[in-house]
Amino acid sequence: MITHVDNVDVLAGVGPKRLDALHELGIFTIEDLIGYFPFRYEDLGERLPSETLDGDKVTFKGIVSTPPVITRFGKKNQTRFGLLIEHENIRVTFFNQPWIAQNIDVGQEVAVYGTYNAAKAALTGMKIINASVDVLDPIYPSSKKITAKTIRHLIELAWADVRGTLGSLVPENMRTKYRLLDRNMMIESMHFPSDMAAAKAARRSAAFEEFFVFQMRLQLLKLADQNFAGEGINYDERAIRNFETSLPFKLTAAQAKVISEVLQDQKRPRHMNRLLQGDVGSGKTVVAAMAMYAVVTAGMQAAIMAPTEILAQQHALSLTQLFDNAGLSLRVELLTSGLKVAARRHLLEDLENGDIDILVGTHALLQPDVAFHHLGLAVIDEQHRFGVNQRAALRENGVNPDILAMTATPIPRTLSITAYGEMDVSIIDQLPNGRKVIKTTRMGHNQLDNAIAFVKNQIDVGAQAYIVTPLIEESESLDVQNATAMYEAMQLEFPQYQVGLLHGRLSNDEKKTLMADFKANRIQILVATTVIEVGVDVPNATVMLILDADRFGLAQLHQLRGRVGRGSRQSYTILVADPKTDYGTARLDAMVETTDGFILAQRDLELRGSGDILGTKQSGVPEFVVGDPIKDLTMMEIAQQEAITLVSQKNWDKQADNQTLVDYLSRTMANYRHFD
C-alpha cells in the first residue's frame, strides 16, 4: 500500500528519466505529487451560442448535422462538420486532427470544446469531450521532459491509494474559525473539482495552509534563534541618557520609540534579531549609535557591517564625529579589504585585546582571523544585501552577539512578513524635525520649458538642483534624454551659473571632487545619471528634475527623490515623461500621490504583480504555489498571527490535533533553514 511519505518512484511508470523530470519540478514524494496543484482550470461546462461571447473557450453539445469533410493543404489539414445546437447550426473546424472524422457520424450527439467565433458562428475545436465527466479540466505546470497529461495521470494513480488517509496540517479549531476544508477534501477538490465553486473553496483552503505552514517555519526559526545563549546587556542607563541630551538635535518620537525597543531587547537575556526599517534620511544611524554605545558601557564591543567600502567609511566618520561631539572617548576603527598587512595585524591584535570599542567594516569582518574580545552587538547596514548565512557567520564570531539589521529600502508589509518574518521589526516612519514634505508633480515633454523655468527660479533665490537622465550618451534604440546632451544644453540655458556632469564612467576621485563642489555650492546645477541615487546629502538642493521618469522603477524614483528635502527649505521633484503604458502611468501617479516609501513599496509590488516579483532573486519574496502574498496579504497576516499564537502555547507540539503538523514540519524543516 502506497503512503504519502513514499518516494514518487513507487508509482507504476516512473522510471529514471521520468523521476528526473519530476525532481526538476520539485516532486520527490507522493505528498509532493498530490500537492502539485493545477494553476488553472478550463471550464468544460456546456453553454448555448447565445450565452457565449466572441473568443470564449466553451463546450457546445449538439447533433452532428453534416458529415465530416477533411481538407488537406501541404502537410496540414482541417476537418469540418456542422453541429446543430437547438435551432442553431454551428460550423466546427479541427486543425490537424483527421482522426476526428472516424469518431463522429451524422445524427450522433457530441460535446466539442473549443474557441468560439461569434461573427462566423463557428467553433475552432480543441477536443471532443465526455461532457458527463469532464466539467472542469485542471491544467498543470509542466516541462519539456514531462507533459501535463502525464502529471495528471500520476496524480490520479497516487490519489487512488492515499485518498482519505491524510491528516490536516491546519488544526481543526482554525479550520472551523475560517471555514476551511480538511486536507483530504481540499486536495480532492483541487485536482477533481465538481464545479468552479468547489475549486475556489479548495484553493482558498490550500492558500491558507501554505501561508500557515510557511509562518510556522518562520516562528520555529525565530524560537531557535532566541534559544541561543544570548546574554542580557547590563548597560549604563544614565550614560545613555546623557548621550541623548548631548545630541545636536532632538530625537523624533519614532526614533525614541525604536531606541526604546532596541534597548529593551538588549537587556533581555535572549538573542536579539531585529530589523530596523527607515526611509531615506529618517535617522537610523543615531539609533545604531545608541545601541552600540549601550554595549560599550557594559564593557563589550560592537561592530557595524556595510555593503561597500564607501558606506563603511561614511559610518566610521559619522560615528566618530557623533561620539566626539558628545565628549565620549570611544575608539572607532575601520577594517576594509584595502588595509595594509601590518596595519591590519595591529588592528586585529587591539580588537582581540579589547582595545577597540566599535569596529566598522565590510564583508572583511567575516574573515576567520577577525576575533573580538567580547562582541555584544553586530549592526548590519542594508540588510537585504546580506543573507542568513552571512548574518550567522557574523553572529558566531562573538559570544552570540545581538543582531540589529538596518535598511533604507522601504519594505512593504508583504515582504516584511515573508522574507523577514523571523525577525522582530522596528520602523522609523517619521522624518526629522524641520523637514518638509517634498512636493512632487509630473509633466509631459511638451512642458519641459516650464520645468526648466521653475529650476531657474529656485536657483535665482540661492537653491541648487539635480537634473537626472537615464543614459550617459545618446542611444539610437531609446528615445530618451541623455546626460551629456542635457549638460551641454544647461550650460547654454544657464550661462551665469556653474553646471556639473556626474556619471558612472568618472573615476572615484572625479566623482568626489564634483560632489564636494556641488555641496559647497560651487556648482549650482548637477546633471547626473542614477549615480546620485545613494549616499549624497546636499541640504541646499531643493529641486530634483527627472527626465524620462517612466524609464525608472518606482523604488529608484523614490530613492532619487530622497536626495532633495534634506534641509529646512521646501523641496520639489518634477517627473518629466510621456508614459506609453498603463503601468508607466500608474508608477508616476503613485509618486505624485505619496512620499511614504512603505506605501510606494507595497504599491510597486501590486503594480508589478506576483508573476514578476515572487522569484527570490528579484525581491526576496519566497515563492508560493497557491497563495499570492500580494493579493492575499490579509490571509498571510492572519496566518502569521495564528502561527505566533500557536507556538506561544505551552506544549503545543504535544497536543493531538497538532501532530500531523509537527510531523510534517519535522520532515520538511531542514529544507527551509536558510530560505533566503
XYZ file of C-alpha atoms in Angstrom:
676
model
C 0.000 0.000 0.000
C 1.447 3.364 -1.049
C 1.612 6.110 1.619
C 2.072 9.873 1.300
C 5.674 9.736 2.609
C 6.849 7.232 -0.034
C 9.147 8.318 -2.818
C 7.331 9.050 -6.071
C 9.160 6.237 -7.925
C 6.889 3.673 -6.207
C 4.273 4.564 -8.822
C 3.971 2.422 -11.949
C 5.505 4.138 -14.951
C 8.008 6.265 -13.036
C 11.414 5.181 -14.308
C 14.754 7.036 -14.060
C 14.003 9.608 -16.797
C 10.523 10.404 -15.547
C 11.824 10.528 -11.972
C 14.455 13.058 -13.022
C 11.767 15.170 -14.723
C 9.608 15.091 -11.572
C 12.578 16.049 -9.382
C 13.171 19.110 -11.575
C 9.601 20.178 -10.760
C 10.271 19.738 -7.027
C 8.333 16.465 -6.782
C 10.158 13.849 -4.698
C 7.467 12.131 -2.631
C 3.826 11.128 -3.069
C 2.988 14.053 -0.791
C 4.810 16.426 -3.137
C 2.916 14.961 -6.098
C -0.592 15.291 -4.657
C 0.376 18.792 -3.509
C 1.346 19.738 -7.075
C -1.806 21.688 -7.827
C -3.198 22.912 -11.170
C -2.601 26.600 -11.837
C -5.940 26.997 -13.641
C -8.972 25.098 -14.899
C -10.628 25.008 -18.281
C -14.371 25.181 -17.815
C -15.807 22.420 -19.981
C -19.392 23.023 -18.872
C -21.966 23.282 -21.665
C -23.310 26.601 -22.925
C -25.522 27.808 -25.749
C -24.089 30.063 -28.515
C -26.430 32.847 -27.379
C -24.751 32.737 -23.917
C -21.212 32.826 -25.306
C -19.002 35.831 -26.050
C -16.687 36.086 -29.039
C -13.321 34.458 -28.280
C -14.603 32.434 -25.291
C -13.378 28.900 -24.741
C -16.585 26.893 -24.466
C -18.207 23.469 -24.728
C -21.085 23.142 -27.224
C -23.211 19.991 -27.117
C -25.352 19.157 -30.136
C -26.197 16.810 -33.012
C -23.744 16.294 -35.900
C -25.682 17.793 -38.827
C -23.265 17.308 -41.769
C -20.724 14.572 -42.497
C -17.125 15.453 -41.582
C -15.001 16.680 -44.508
C -11.185 16.594 -44.449
C -9.356 19.234 -46.498
C -5.590 18.961 -46.944
C -3.124 21.779 -47.780
C 0.538 20.767 -47.808
C 1.393 18.870 -44.630
C -1.570 20.391 -42.808
C -5.250 19.553 -42.825
C -8.585 20.552 -41.370
C -11.694 18.567 -40.501
C -15.089 20.309 -40.734
C -18.641 19.345 -39.851
C -21.869 21.011 -38.775
C -23.233 20.886 -35.224
C -26.916 21.569 -34.575
C -27.471 23.158 -31.141
C -31.209 23.520 -30.519
C -32.203 25.511 -33.655
C -28.773 26.996 -34.497
C -26.230 25.360 -36.781
C -22.552 25.922 -35.835
C -19.618 25.154 -38.117
C -16.926 23.173 -36.279
C -13.315 23.040 -37.530
C -10.495 20.846 -36.166
C -6.959 21.531 -37.424
C -4.521 18.638 -37.933
C -6.732 16.070 -36.185
C -8.001 13.958 -39.144
C -8.868 11.024 -36.883
C -11.785 13.088 -35.550
C -13.681 12.169 -38.747
C -13.566 8.463 -37.858
C -15.241 9.032 -34.472
C -18.334 11.015 -35.460
C -21.380 10.343 -37.653
C -24.346 12.413 -38.766
C -27.082 12.253 -36.138
C -24.637 11.495 -33.302
C -24.740 13.665 -30.152
C -21.277 15.066 -29.296
C -19.779 17.685 -26.987
C -16.991 19.765 -28.508
C -14.622 22.027 -26.568
C -13.039 24.933 -28.458
C -12.848 28.687 -29.163
C -15.980 30.462 -30.397
C -16.076 32.949 -33.293
C -19.377 34.795 -32.858
C -19.230 36.669 -36.183
C -18.857 33.454 -38.199
C -20.993 31.281 -35.876
C -18.028 28.896 -35.844
C -16.071 26.865 -33.300
C -12.366 26.038 -33.610
C -12.357 22.657 -31.891
C -9.706 21.532 -29.427
C -11.165 18.214 -28.340
C -14.301 16.121 -28.195
C -15.090 15.505 -24.539
C -17.178 13.311 -22.297
C -19.473 16.088 -21.060
C -20.860 13.949 -18.250
C -17.397 13.597 -16.639
C -15.089 16.435 -17.651
C -16.741 19.604 -16.324
C -13.513 21.316 -15.176
C -10.224 20.325 -16.761
C -7.222 21.007 -14.456
C -4.148 22.444 -16.195
C -0.796 21.616 -14.512
C 2.602 23.333 -14.830
C 4.775 21.044 -16.947
C 8.164 20.948 -18.663
C 9.811 19.709 -21.844
C 10.605 16.444 -20.062
C 7.121 15.668 -18.762
C 3.691 16.659 -20.029
C 0.763 17.991 -18.032
C -1.225 14.929 -19.133
C 1.374 12.578 -17.610
C 1.432 14.587 -14.378
C -2.345 14.349 -14.149
C -2.211 10.582 -14.719
C 0.378 10.112 -11.952
C -1.676 12.247 -9.557
C -4.726 10.056 -10.287
C -2.665 6.921 -9.564
C -1.287 8.309 -6.307
C -4.584 9.715 -5.077
C -6.315 6.372 -5.630
C -4.041 4.910 -2.933
C -3.772 7.732 -0.369
C -7.231 9.287 -0.707
C -8.828 9.843 2.712
C -5.691 8.886 4.675
C -4.189 12.327 5.264
C -4.298 14.288 8.496
C -4.738 18.061 8.289
C -1.842 20.482 8.756
C -4.198 23.267 9.846
C -5.665 22.479 13.315
C -9.400 21.819 13.476
C -10.235 24.925 15.540
C -8.603 27.092 12.850
C -10.426 25.302 10.039
C -13.730 25.907 11.825
C -12.859 29.530 12.566
C -12.004 30.373 8.951
C -14.349 27.889 7.192
C -11.547 25.836 5.647
C -11.724 22.337 4.157
C -9.873 19.458 5.781
C -6.813 18.340 3.855
C -8.400 15.338 2.123
C -11.345 17.337 0.782
C -9.038 20.217 -0.172
C -6.739 18.005 -2.264
C -9.688 16.150 -3.816
C -11.321 19.412 -4.900
C -8.072 20.935 -6.153
C -7.467 18.055 -8.564
C -11.021 16.829 -9.249
C -13.444 19.719 -8.552
C -17.154 19.098 -9.076
C -17.614 22.716 -10.155
C -15.852 26.086 -10.031
C -17.240 26.884 -6.571
C -15.617 23.710 -5.203
C -12.327 24.599 -6.923
C -12.356 28.114 -5.388
C -13.100 26.784 -1.894
C -10.238 24.299 -2.229
C -7.831 26.972 -3.483
C -8.740 29.239 -0.544
C -8.026 26.417 1.921
C -4.801 25.447 0.122
C -3.556 29.068 0.159
C -4.155 29.390 3.890
C -2.438 26.060 4.570
C 0.567 27.154 2.507
C 0.836 30.516 4.311
C 0.272 28.947 7.741
C 2.942 26.269 7.267
C 5.372 28.899 5.989
C 4.722 31.137 9.001
C 5.105 28.170 11.360
C 8.566 27.572 9.889
C 9.477 31.225 10.447
C 8.255 31.155 14.049
C 10.260 27.983 14.747
C 13.363 29.596 13.220
C 12.753 32.599 15.457
C 12.359 30.422 18.564
C 15.521 28.502 17.706
C 17.377 31.802 17.267
C 16.150 33.084 20.639
C 17.222 29.851 22.291
C 20.851 30.657 21.511
C 22.742 31.564 24.654
C 22.147 35.284 24.331
C 23.180 37.442 27.262
C 21.399 40.377 28.816
C 23.476 43.528 28.397
C 23.753 45.432 31.671
C 24.294 48.852 30.121
C 24.630 52.197 31.927
C 21.213 53.858 31.564
C 22.423 57.229 32.906
C 25.276 57.325 30.387
C 22.829 56.638 27.554
C 20.508 59.439 28.737
C 23.495 61.818 28.870
C 24.486 60.782 25.344
C 20.957 61.518 24.110
C 20.897 65.003 25.698
C 24.273 65.784 24.096
C 22.952 65.193 20.580
C 22.789 68.359 18.419
C 19.139 67.596 17.597
C 16.049 66.313 19.355
C 15.036 62.737 18.578
C 11.744 62.263 16.753
C 9.011 60.289 18.502
C 9.600 57.438 16.052
C 13.347 57.373 16.802
C 12.718 57.428 20.562
C 10.230 54.547 20.250
C 12.632 52.428 18.193
C 15.571 53.133 20.539
C 13.400 52.007 23.447
C 12.517 48.755 21.613
C 16.182 48.053 20.858
C 17.411 48.814 24.389
C 14.704 46.605 25.918
C 15.746 43.784 23.580
C 19.393 44.218 24.543
C 18.608 43.975 28.247
C 16.707 40.690 27.871
C 18.768 37.504 28.394
C 17.921 36.239 24.939
C 19.326 36.785 21.492
C 18.141 39.941 19.673
C 17.401 39.621 15.951
C 15.782 42.912 14.972
C 15.258 44.615 11.615
C 15.258 48.415 11.648
C 13.425 49.950 8.702
C 13.644 53.652 7.991
C 13.130 55.680 4.853
C 15.930 57.775 3.354
C 17.025 60.439 5.866
C 14.868 59.147 8.730
C 17.777 58.936 11.197
C 18.692 55.249 11.576
C 22.373 55.918 12.258
C 21.748 57.566 15.623
C 19.632 54.570 16.677
C 22.527 52.254 15.814
C 24.963 54.582 17.594
C 22.953 54.484 20.832
C 22.634 50.695 20.680
C 26.404 50.362 20.139
C 27.172 52.837 22.920
C 24.938 50.831 25.277
C 27.064 47.739 24.580
C 30.284 49.677 25.189
C 29.043 50.970 28.582
C 28.591 47.302 29.549
C 32.263 46.587 28.801
C 31.605 44.887 25.456
C 32.341 45.626 21.797
C 30.134 46.452 18.815
C 30.556 46.029 15.075
C 28.785 47.573 12.101
C 28.983 45.963 8.673
C 28.159 47.873 5.464
C 27.874 46.505 1.886
C 30.501 48.852 0.353
C 33.766 50.446 1.497
C 32.376 53.943 0.793
C 29.416 53.369 3.114
C 31.715 51.816 5.728
C 33.957 54.899 5.607
C 30.906 57.170 5.973
C 29.755 55.187 9.027
C 33.191 55.347 10.651
C 33.386 59.111 10.099
C 29.839 59.918 11.260
C 30.099 57.701 14.368
C 33.436 59.228 15.352
C 32.012 62.747 14.981
C 28.855 61.824 16.907
C 30.800 60.419 19.873
C 33.453 63.167 19.822
C 30.772 65.892 19.861
C 29.241 64.195 22.906
C 32.610 64.247 24.669
C 32.922 60.442 24.630
C 36.338 58.893 24.117
C 35.340 55.770 22.190
C 37.777 54.082 19.848
C 36.145 53.532 16.457
C 38.215 51.713 13.820
C 37.662 50.875 10.157
C 38.506 47.438 8.743
C 38.335 47.016 4.968
C 39.965 44.682 2.461
C 42.263 47.511 1.328
C 44.037 47.801 4.691
C 47.794 47.123 4.547
C 49.062 43.905 6.134
C 50.937 45.485 9.060
C 48.116 47.903 9.901
C 45.596 45.068 9.698
C 47.657 42.845 12.018
C 47.971 45.648 14.583
C 44.246 46.445 14.379
C 43.251 42.786 14.854
C 45.540 42.467 17.894
C 43.920 45.509 19.503
C 40.477 44.131 18.628
C 41.175 40.791 20.300
C 42.652 42.533 23.343
C 39.514 44.635 23.753
C 41.210 47.987 22.991
C 38.752 48.768 20.163
C 35.188 49.667 21.143
C 33.496 49.738 17.749
C 34.704 48.108 14.532
C 33.298 49.300 11.204
C 33.801 47.302 8.032
C 32.514 45.412 5.017
C 32.458 41.646 4.431
C 36.037 41.790 5.732
C 34.513 41.476 9.219
C 33.560 37.892 8.352
C 37.142 36.724 7.767
C 38.256 33.839 10.038
C 41.168 35.838 11.522
C 38.854 38.591 12.853
C 38.438 37.799 16.562
C 36.700 40.081 19.050
C 37.448 40.291 22.749
C 33.718 40.355 23.568
C 31.336 41.196 20.728
C 27.954 42.153 22.145
C 26.204 43.726 19.126
C 26.508 43.363 15.368
C 24.794 46.031 13.257
C 24.233 45.141 9.598
C 23.507 48.046 7.264
C 21.378 47.494 4.156
C 20.003 44.207 5.475
C 18.677 42.994 2.124
C 22.231 42.626 0.798
C 23.158 40.003 3.392
C 21.741 36.502 3.563
C 21.039 34.276 6.546
C 24.413 32.540 6.237
C 26.347 35.825 6.416
C 24.300 37.024 9.386
C 25.020 33.704 11.116
C 28.761 33.949 10.356
C 28.967 37.387 11.980
C 26.884 36.277 14.958
C 29.086 33.238 15.545
C 32.190 35.435 15.561
C 31.439 36.572 19.112
C 29.607 35.332 22.156
C 26.457 35.142 20.045
C 26.036 38.928 19.767
C 22.696 40.634 19.314
C 21.860 41.446 15.682
C 20.456 44.807 14.583
C 19.888 44.887 10.818
C 19.091 48.189 9.089
C 17.706 49.069 5.689
C 16.807 52.340 3.974
C 14.922 50.424 1.314
C 11.248 50.607 2.295
C 9.987 47.083 2.805
C 6.280 46.613 2.143
C 4.168 44.626 4.560
C 4.118 41.667 2.142
C 7.896 41.378 2.147
C 8.252 42.144 5.843
C 6.156 39.161 6.912
C 7.639 36.732 4.385
C 11.338 37.305 3.720
C 11.935 38.899 7.151
C 9.333 37.062 9.189
C 11.884 35.505 11.547
C 12.996 38.944 12.740
C 11.393 41.467 15.069
C 10.736 44.649 13.106
C 11.085 48.300 14.160
C 10.049 51.124 11.834
C 11.082 54.795 11.808
C 8.115 56.260 9.949
C 8.750 59.926 10.708
C 11.094 62.482 9.190
C 13.445 64.521 11.417
C 12.054 67.750 12.860
C 12.093 70.705 10.443
C 11.884 68.576 7.288
C 9.087 69.435 4.858
C 7.234 67.000 2.631
C 8.673 67.055 -0.902
C 6.127 68.317 -3.432
C 6.023 66.055 -6.478
C 4.499 66.869 -9.868
C 4.569 65.232 -13.299
C 4.717 66.890 -16.704
C 4.828 65.856 -20.345
C 7.862 66.592 -22.511
C 5.900 69.447 -24.093
C 6.072 71.171 -20.681
C 9.856 70.789 -20.249
C 10.384 74.542 -20.762
C 8.111 75.191 -17.761
C 10.127 72.755 -15.679
C 13.423 74.427 -16.649
C 11.915 77.839 -15.803
C 10.972 76.524 -12.360
C 14.533 75.277 -11.830
C 15.828 78.743 -12.752
C 13.514 80.432 -10.235
C 14.820 78.164 -7.464
C 18.466 78.772 -8.350
C 17.901 82.521 -8.579
C 16.911 82.516 -4.889
C 20.032 80.595 -3.859
C 18.987 76.941 -4.130
C 20.585 74.121 -6.155
C 19.143 71.481 -8.468
C 19.672 67.975 -9.772
C 18.722 67.034 -13.328
C 18.670 63.255 -13.770
C 18.655 61.376 -17.075
C 18.514 57.605 -17.745
C 21.521 57.394 -20.106
C 25.005 58.889 -20.307
C 25.105 59.274 -24.094
C 22.608 59.194 -26.942
C 21.164 55.823 -27.865
C 19.599 55.050 -31.226
C 17.355 52.419 -29.676
C 15.873 54.588 -26.927
C 14.303 57.984 -27.493
C 15.329 59.343 -24.107
C 17.198 62.362 -22.813
C 20.872 61.780 -22.097
C 23.195 63.309 -19.564
C 25.814 64.638 -21.982
C 23.325 66.438 -24.219
C 21.419 67.824 -21.227
C 24.683 69.041 -19.658
C 25.546 70.955 -22.822
C 22.006 72.350 -23.094
C 22.008 73.517 -19.471
C 25.355 75.285 -19.916
C 23.727 77.335 -22.693
C 20.499 77.805 -20.685
C 22.286 78.966 -17.510
C 25.448 80.831 -18.589
C 25.553 82.719 -15.261
C 25.676 79.502 -13.198
C 28.028 76.537 -12.902
C 26.753 73.233 -14.308
C 28.350 69.863 -13.431
C 28.102 66.436 -15.098
C 28.200 63.305 -12.918
C 28.014 59.744 -14.250
C 29.335 56.254 -13.567
C 32.224 56.445 -16.030
C 34.040 59.060 -13.971
C 36.784 57.938 -11.609
C 36.116 57.917 -7.860
C 38.336 60.976 -7.411
C 36.447 62.864 -10.133
C 33.119 61.971 -8.513
C 34.357 63.086 -5.066
C 35.588 66.422 -6.461
C 32.310 67.066 -8.288
C 30.212 66.250 -5.230
C 32.408 68.378 -2.981
C 31.964 71.312 -5.384
C 28.197 70.762 -5.500
C 27.940 70.514 -1.718
C 29.947 73.751 -1.363
C 27.618 75.447 -3.909
C 30.467 75.968 -6.370
C 28.198 74.037 -8.775
C 24.538 75.073 -8.861
C 23.107 72.520 -11.303
C 24.220 68.901 -11.291
C 23.270 66.884 -14.371
C 23.594 63.242 -13.419
C 22.658 59.647 -14.041
C 21.469 57.477 -11.147
C 24.964 57.637 -9.576
C 23.385 60.104 -7.122
C 20.742 57.595 -6.010
C 22.542 56.695 -2.764
C 24.803 58.492 -0.337
C 24.570 62.139 -1.441
C 23.460 64.712 1.130
C 23.238 68.346 -0.014
C 20.718 70.253 2.171
C 20.723 73.271 -0.175
C 19.492 71.211 -3.163
C 15.730 71.755 -3.433
C 14.815 70.577 -6.946
C 15.037 67.087 -8.460
C 14.125 67.138 -12.172
C 13.922 63.588 -13.559
C 13.738 63.243 -17.346
C 12.016 60.235 -18.935
C 10.896 59.276 -15.440
C 8.853 56.345 -16.776
C 12.156 54.600 -17.582
C 12.931 54.288 -13.866
C 11.484 51.817 -11.378
C 9.272 53.084 -8.570
C 11.817 52.285 -5.850
C 14.541 54.032 -7.855
C 12.387 57.139 -8.338
C 11.734 57.254 -4.601
C 15.455 56.930 -3.797
C 16.252 59.739 -6.250
C 13.574 61.961 -4.720
C 15.211 61.363 -1.333
C 18.253 63.357 -2.467
C 16.282 66.610 -2.014
C 14.344 67.703 1.043
C 17.441 67.228 3.231
C 17.249 70.754 4.673
C 14.544 73.028 6.071
C 13.592 74.637 2.719
C 10.613 73.438 0.679
C 11.796 70.955 -1.954
C 10.336 69.704 -5.218
C 10.542 66.729 -7.545
C 9.419 67.116 -11.165
C 8.834 63.964 -13.214
C 9.002 64.589 -16.974
C 7.623 61.719 -19.032
C 5.102 60.619 -21.629
C 4.460 57.030 -20.496
C 3.250 54.689 -23.208
C 1.810 52.023 -20.896
C -0.745 51.937 -18.087
C 1.983 50.523 -15.835
C 4.241 53.513 -16.536
C 1.400 55.950 -15.853
C 0.429 54.177 -12.615
C 4.036 54.367 -11.321
C 4.210 58.118 -11.867
C 0.747 58.641 -10.368
C 1.864 56.757 -7.253
C 4.910 59.021 -6.928
C 2.713 62.114 -7.064
C 0.151 60.714 -4.601
C 2.516 59.829 -1.745
C 6.041 60.359 -0.414
C 5.702 57.431 2.011
C 8.282 54.862 0.939
C 6.433 51.971 2.574
C 3.183 52.743 0.742
C 5.127 53.082 -2.514
C 6.937 49.786 -1.981
C 3.651 47.941 -1.444
C 2.160 49.727 -4.463
C 5.173 48.683 -6.527
C 4.580 45.028 -5.667
C 0.896 45.374 -6.547
C 1.661 47.050 -9.885
C 4.292 44.537 -10.932
C 2.192 41.575 -9.812
C 3.194 38.291 -8.268
C 4.294 36.793 -11.577
C 7.129 39.300 -11.765
C 8.225 39.639 -8.159
C 7.735 36.289 -6.474
C 11.133 34.975 -7.519
C 13.587 35.194 -4.624
C 16.322 36.535 -6.909
C 14.334 39.676 -7.722
C 12.716 40.631 -4.486
C 13.389 38.255 -1.634
C 9.747 37.173 -1.512
C 9.635 33.361 -1.229
C 7.774 31.525 -3.959
C 4.300 30.245 -3.155
C 2.470 27.652 -5.228
C -1.146 28.581 -4.498
C -1.331 31.755 -2.429
C -0.377 35.216 -3.651
C 1.141 37.174 -0.725
C 0.310 40.442 -2.501
C -3.329 39.856 -3.332
C -3.862 37.647 -0.275
C -1.974 39.873 2.177
C -4.767 39.798 4.783
C -4.760 35.998 4.701
C -0.966 35.990 5.117
C -1.201 38.306 8.128
C -3.875 36.108 9.732
C -1.729 33.016 9.119
C 1.208 34.789 10.769
C -0.827 35.704 13.856
C -2.215 32.174 14.151
C 1.305 30.722 13.927
C 2.559 33.134 16.614
C -0.400 32.246 18.859
C 0.111 28.501 18.385
C 3.833 28.362 19.148
C 3.324 30.556 22.234
C 1.090 27.865 23.781
C 2.791 25.582 26.266
C 3.425 22.089 24.843
C 1.639 22.980 21.587
C 3.711 20.324 19.832
C 2.397 17.614 22.169
C -1.305 18.263 21.508
C -3.065 15.552 19.485
C -4.643 17.991 16.994
C -1.198 19.321 16.045
C 0.622 16.028 15.473
C 0.181 15.957 11.690
C 1.606 19.493 11.531
C 4.504 18.646 13.875
C 5.330 15.538 11.835
C 5.219 17.499 8.557
C 7.429 20.300 9.911
C 9.964 17.830 11.314
C 10.189 16.155 7.880
C 10.487 19.353 5.851
C 12.085 21.955 8.155
C 15.670 21.223 7.124
C 14.892 22.410 3.584
C 13.976 25.872 4.886
C 16.719 26.660 7.398
C 18.370 29.117 5.021
C 15.372 30.044 2.933
C 16.892 33.240 1.517
